[in-house]
CSV table of C-alpha atoms in Angstrom, one decimal:
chain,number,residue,atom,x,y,z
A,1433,UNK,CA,75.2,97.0,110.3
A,1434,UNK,CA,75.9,99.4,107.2
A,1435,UNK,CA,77.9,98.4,104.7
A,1436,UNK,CA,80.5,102.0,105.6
A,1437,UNK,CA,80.5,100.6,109.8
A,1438,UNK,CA,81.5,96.8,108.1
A,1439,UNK,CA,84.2,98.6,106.1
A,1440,UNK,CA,85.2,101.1,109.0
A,1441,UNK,CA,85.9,98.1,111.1
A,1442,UNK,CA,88.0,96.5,109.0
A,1443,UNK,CA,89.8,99.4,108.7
A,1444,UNK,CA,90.4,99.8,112.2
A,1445,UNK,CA,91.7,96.1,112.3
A,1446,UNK,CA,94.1,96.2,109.2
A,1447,UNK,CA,95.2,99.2,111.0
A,1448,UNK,CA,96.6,97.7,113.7
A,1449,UNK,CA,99.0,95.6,111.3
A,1450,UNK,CA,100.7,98.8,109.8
A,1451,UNK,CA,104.3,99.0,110.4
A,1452,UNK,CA,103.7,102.5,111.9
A,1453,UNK,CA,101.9,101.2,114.5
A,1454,UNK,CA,102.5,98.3,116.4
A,1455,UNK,CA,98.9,97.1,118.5
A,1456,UNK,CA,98.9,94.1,120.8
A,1457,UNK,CA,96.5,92.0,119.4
A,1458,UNK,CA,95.4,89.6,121.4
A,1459,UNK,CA,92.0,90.8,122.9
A,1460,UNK,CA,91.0,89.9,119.3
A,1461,UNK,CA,91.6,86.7,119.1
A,1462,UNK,CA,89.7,84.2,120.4
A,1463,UNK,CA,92.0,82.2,122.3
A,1464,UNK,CA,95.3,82.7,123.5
A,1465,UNK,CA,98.3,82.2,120.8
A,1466,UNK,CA,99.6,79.7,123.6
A,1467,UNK,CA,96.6,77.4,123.2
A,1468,UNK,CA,96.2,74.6,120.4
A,1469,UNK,CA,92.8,73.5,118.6
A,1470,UNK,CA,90.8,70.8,120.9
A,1471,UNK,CA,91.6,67.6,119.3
A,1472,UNK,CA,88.0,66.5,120.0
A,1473,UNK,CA,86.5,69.6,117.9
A,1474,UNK,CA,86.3,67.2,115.0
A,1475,UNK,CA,83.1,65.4,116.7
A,1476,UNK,CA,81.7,68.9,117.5
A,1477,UNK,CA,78.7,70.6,116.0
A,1478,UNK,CA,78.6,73.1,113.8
A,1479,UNK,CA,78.4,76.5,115.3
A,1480,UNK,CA,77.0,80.0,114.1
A,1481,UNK,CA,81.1,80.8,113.6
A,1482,UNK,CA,81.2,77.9,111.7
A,1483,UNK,CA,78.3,78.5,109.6
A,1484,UNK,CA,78.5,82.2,109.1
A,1485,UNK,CA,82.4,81.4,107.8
A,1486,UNK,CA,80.8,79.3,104.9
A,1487,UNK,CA,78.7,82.3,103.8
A,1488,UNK,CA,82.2,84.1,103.3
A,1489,UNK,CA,83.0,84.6,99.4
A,1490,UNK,CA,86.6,85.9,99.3
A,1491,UNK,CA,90.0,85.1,101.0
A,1492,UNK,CA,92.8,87.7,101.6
A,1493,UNK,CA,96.1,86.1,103.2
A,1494,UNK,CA,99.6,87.5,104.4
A,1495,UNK,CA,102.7,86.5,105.9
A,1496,UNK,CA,104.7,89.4,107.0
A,1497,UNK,CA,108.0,89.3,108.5
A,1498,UNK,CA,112.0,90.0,108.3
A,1499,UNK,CA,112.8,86.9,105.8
A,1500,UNK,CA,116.3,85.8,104.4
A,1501,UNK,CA,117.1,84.9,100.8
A,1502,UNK,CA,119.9,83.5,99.0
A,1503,UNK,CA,121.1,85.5,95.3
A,1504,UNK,CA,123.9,84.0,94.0
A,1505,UNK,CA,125.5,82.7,96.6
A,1506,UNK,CA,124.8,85.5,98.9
A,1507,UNK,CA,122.3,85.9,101.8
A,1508,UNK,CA,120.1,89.3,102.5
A,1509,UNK,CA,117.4,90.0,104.9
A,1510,UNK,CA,114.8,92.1,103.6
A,1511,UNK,CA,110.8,92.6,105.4
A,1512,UNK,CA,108.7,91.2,103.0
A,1513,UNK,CA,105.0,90.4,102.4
A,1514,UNK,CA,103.8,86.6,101.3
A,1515,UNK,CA,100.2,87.4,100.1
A,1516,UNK,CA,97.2,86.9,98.2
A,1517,UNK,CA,94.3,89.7,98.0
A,1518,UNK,CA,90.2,88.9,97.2
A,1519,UNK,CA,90.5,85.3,96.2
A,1520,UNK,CA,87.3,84.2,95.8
A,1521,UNK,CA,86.1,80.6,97.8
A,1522,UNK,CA,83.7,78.4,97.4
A,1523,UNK,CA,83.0,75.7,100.1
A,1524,UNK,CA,82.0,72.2,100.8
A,1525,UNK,CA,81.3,71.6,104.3
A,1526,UNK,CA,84.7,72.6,106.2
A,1527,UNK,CA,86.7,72.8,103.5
A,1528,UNK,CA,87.1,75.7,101.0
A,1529,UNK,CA,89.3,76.3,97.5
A,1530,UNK,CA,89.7,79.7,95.4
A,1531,UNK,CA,91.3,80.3,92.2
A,1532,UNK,CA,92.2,83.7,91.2
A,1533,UNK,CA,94.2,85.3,87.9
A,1534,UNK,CA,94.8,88.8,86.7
A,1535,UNK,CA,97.2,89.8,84.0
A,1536,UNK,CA,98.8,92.9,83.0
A,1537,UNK,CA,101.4,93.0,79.6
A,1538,UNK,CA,104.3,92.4,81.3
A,1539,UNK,CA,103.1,89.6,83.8
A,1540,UNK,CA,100.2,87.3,84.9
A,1541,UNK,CA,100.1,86.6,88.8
A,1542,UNK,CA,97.9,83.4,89.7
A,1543,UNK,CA,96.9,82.7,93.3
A,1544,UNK,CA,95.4,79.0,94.4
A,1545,UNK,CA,94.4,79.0,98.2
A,1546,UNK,CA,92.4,76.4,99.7
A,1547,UNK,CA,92.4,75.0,103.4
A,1548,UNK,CA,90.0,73.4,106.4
A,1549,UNK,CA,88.4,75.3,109.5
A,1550,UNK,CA,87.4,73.0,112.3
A,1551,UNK,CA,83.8,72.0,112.7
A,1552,UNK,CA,83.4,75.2,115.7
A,1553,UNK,CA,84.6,77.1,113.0
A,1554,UNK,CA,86.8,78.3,116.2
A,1555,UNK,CA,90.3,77.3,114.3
A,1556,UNK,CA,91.8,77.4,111.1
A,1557,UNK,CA,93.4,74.0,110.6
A,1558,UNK,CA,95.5,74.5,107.4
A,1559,UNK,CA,95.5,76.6,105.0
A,1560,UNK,CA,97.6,76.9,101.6
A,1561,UNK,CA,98.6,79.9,99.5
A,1562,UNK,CA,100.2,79.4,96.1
A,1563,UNK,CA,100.8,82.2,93.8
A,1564,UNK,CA,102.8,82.7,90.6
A,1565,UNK,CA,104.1,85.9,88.8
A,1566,UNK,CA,105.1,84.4,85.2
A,1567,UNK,CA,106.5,86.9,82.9
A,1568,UNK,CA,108.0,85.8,79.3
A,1569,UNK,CA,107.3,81.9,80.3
A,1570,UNK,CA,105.5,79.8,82.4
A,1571,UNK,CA,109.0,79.3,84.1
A,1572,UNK,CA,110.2,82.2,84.4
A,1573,UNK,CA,109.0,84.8,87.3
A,1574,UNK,CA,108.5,84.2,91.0
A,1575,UNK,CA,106.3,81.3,93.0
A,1576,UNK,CA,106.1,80.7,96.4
A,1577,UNK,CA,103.7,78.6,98.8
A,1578,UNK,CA,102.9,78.9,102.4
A,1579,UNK,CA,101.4,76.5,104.4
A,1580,UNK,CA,99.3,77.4,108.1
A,1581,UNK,CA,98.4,75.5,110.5
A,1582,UNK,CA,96.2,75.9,113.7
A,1583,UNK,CA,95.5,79.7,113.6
A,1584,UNK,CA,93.0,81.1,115.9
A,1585,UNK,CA,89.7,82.4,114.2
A,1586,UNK,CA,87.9,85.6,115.5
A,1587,UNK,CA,84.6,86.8,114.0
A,1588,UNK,CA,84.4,90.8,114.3
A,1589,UNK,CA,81.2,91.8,112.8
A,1590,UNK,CA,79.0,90.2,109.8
A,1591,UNK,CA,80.5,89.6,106.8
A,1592,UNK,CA,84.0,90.2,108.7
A,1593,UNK,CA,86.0,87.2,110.0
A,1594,UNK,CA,89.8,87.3,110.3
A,1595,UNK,CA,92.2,84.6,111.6
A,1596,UNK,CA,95.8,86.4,112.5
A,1597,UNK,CA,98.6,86.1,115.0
A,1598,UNK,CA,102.1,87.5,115.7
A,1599,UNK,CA,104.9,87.8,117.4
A,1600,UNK,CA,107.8,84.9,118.0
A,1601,UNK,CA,104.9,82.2,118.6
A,1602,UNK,CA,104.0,83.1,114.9
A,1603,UNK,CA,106.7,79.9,113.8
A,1604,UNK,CA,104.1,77.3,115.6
A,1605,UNK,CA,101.5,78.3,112.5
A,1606,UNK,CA,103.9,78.2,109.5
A,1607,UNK,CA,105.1,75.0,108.3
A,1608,UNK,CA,106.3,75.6,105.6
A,1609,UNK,CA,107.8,78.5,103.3
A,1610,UNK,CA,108.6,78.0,99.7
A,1611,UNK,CA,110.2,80.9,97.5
A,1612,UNK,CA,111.8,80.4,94.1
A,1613,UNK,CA,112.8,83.2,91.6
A,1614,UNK,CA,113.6,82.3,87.9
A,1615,UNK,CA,114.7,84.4,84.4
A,1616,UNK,CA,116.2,83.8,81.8
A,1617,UNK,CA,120.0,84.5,81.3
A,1618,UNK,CA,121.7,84.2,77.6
A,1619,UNK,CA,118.8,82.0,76.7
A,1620,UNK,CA,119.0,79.8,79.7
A,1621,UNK,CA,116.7,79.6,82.8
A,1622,UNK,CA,118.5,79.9,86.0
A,1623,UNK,CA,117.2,80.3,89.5
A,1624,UNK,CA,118.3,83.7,90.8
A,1625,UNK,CA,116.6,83.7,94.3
A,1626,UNK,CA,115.7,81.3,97.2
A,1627,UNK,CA,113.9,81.2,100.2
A,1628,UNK,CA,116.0,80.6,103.7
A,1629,UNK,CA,114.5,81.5,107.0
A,1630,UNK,CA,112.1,84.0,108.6
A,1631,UNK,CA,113.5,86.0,111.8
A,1632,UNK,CA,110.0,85.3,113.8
A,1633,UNK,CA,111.6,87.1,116.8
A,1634,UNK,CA,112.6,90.4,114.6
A,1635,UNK,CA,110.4,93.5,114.5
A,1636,UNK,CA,110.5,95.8,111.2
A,1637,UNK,CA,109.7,99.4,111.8
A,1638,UNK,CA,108.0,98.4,115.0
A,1639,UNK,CA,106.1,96.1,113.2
A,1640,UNK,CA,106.1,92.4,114.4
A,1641,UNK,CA,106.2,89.6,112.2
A,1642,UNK,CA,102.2,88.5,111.1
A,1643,UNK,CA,99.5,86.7,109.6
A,1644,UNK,CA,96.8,87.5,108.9
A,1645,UNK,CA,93.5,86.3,106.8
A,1646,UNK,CA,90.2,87.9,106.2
A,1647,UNK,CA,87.0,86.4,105.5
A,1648,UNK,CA,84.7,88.5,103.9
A,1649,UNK,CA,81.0,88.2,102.5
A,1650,UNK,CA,80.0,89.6,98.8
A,1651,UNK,CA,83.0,91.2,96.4
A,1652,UNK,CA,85.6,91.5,99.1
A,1653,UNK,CA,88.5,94.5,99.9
A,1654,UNK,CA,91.2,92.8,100.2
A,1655,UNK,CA,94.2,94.2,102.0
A,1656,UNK,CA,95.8,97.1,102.0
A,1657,UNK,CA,99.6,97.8,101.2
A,1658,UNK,CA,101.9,97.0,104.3
């Protein structure tokens, strides 16, 4: 398949996570979001899945919902996007790692993701995403880490591979959310904004809450804006 159809596919699945539009997705995945990994998976074989995820070179990740935050006391909703675009992976066996850091002059934003796939390569068993926006210090700026568990893995087409679900069951595959803002107020550093909860059952713009992770071979496209 051409390079253009590859990209005109993946164009057609990010599509479908817009908040314009809002797709049922679950003819794409490869089991129901009611199921769970086979416990016994980890005696399994390698599969083709398997094997053509380790020949992936780059990660995107996002966790999109309707999320509440403390700010001095107070507590806001507001939809917001947890992400990290074209990290590249490397892999040993079923377990891969990526490092990624750009820098402008007013920040540097640093993303660490690494996580396991099952031996079917059927099932993304955890993953984590760090990333850091530091501006003036190494403590000041905004981190947050997500950790996934058990998310259903689709492959689409060569060289594109996406795990994602949606919807209320979404909770079942987050375990954790951590979100911390810090600056600097009359030279002292003080936490301005926290992390609470995520309303998994609360659609924005039509849009239901989301995750969703591509695989991709070579360079990688990353996602699009929400």
């Amino acid at each position: 398949m051409s390079c253009s159809a590859i990209m005109g596919m993946k164009q057609s699945i990010l599509k479908k996570f817009r908040p314009t539009a809002w797709l049922v997705l679950a003819a794409a995945l490869v089991l129901p979001l009611g199921c769970s990994p086979d416990l016994g998976a980890s005696t399994s074989p390698d599969t083709v899945q398997a094997e053509q995820l380790r020949k992936t070179t780059s990660i995107s990740v996002r966790l999109y919902g309707l999320m509440d935050f403390e700010t001095f006391g107070i507590i806001f909703k507001h939809p917001t996007s947890l992400e990290a675009s074209a990290v590249p992976i490397g892999w040993m066996a079923n377990t891969f790692r990526g490092f990624n850091e750009a820098a402008t002059p007013t920040q540097k934003i640093t993303d660490q993701v690494h996580g396991t796939i099952t031996p079917d390569g059927k099932w993304l068993s955890s993953l984590v995403l760090a990333r850091s926006i530091t501006r003036t210090s190494a403590e000041d700026g905004v981190f947050y880490q997500v950790t996934f568990k058990n998310v259903p893995i689709s492959v689409l087409e060569s060289g594109l591979i996406t795990s994602q679900a949606q919807g209320s069951d979404l909770r079942k595959h987050v375990e954790s959310v951590e979100y911390i803002e810090r600056s600097y107020s009359n030279g002292q550093l003080v936490t301005n904004t926290t992390y609470k909860t995520t309303d998994w059952s609360k659609d924005v713009a039509g849009q239901a809450p989301y995750i969703l992770v591509l695989f991709e071979e070579g360079a990688g496209g990353g996602l699009p804006p929400c």
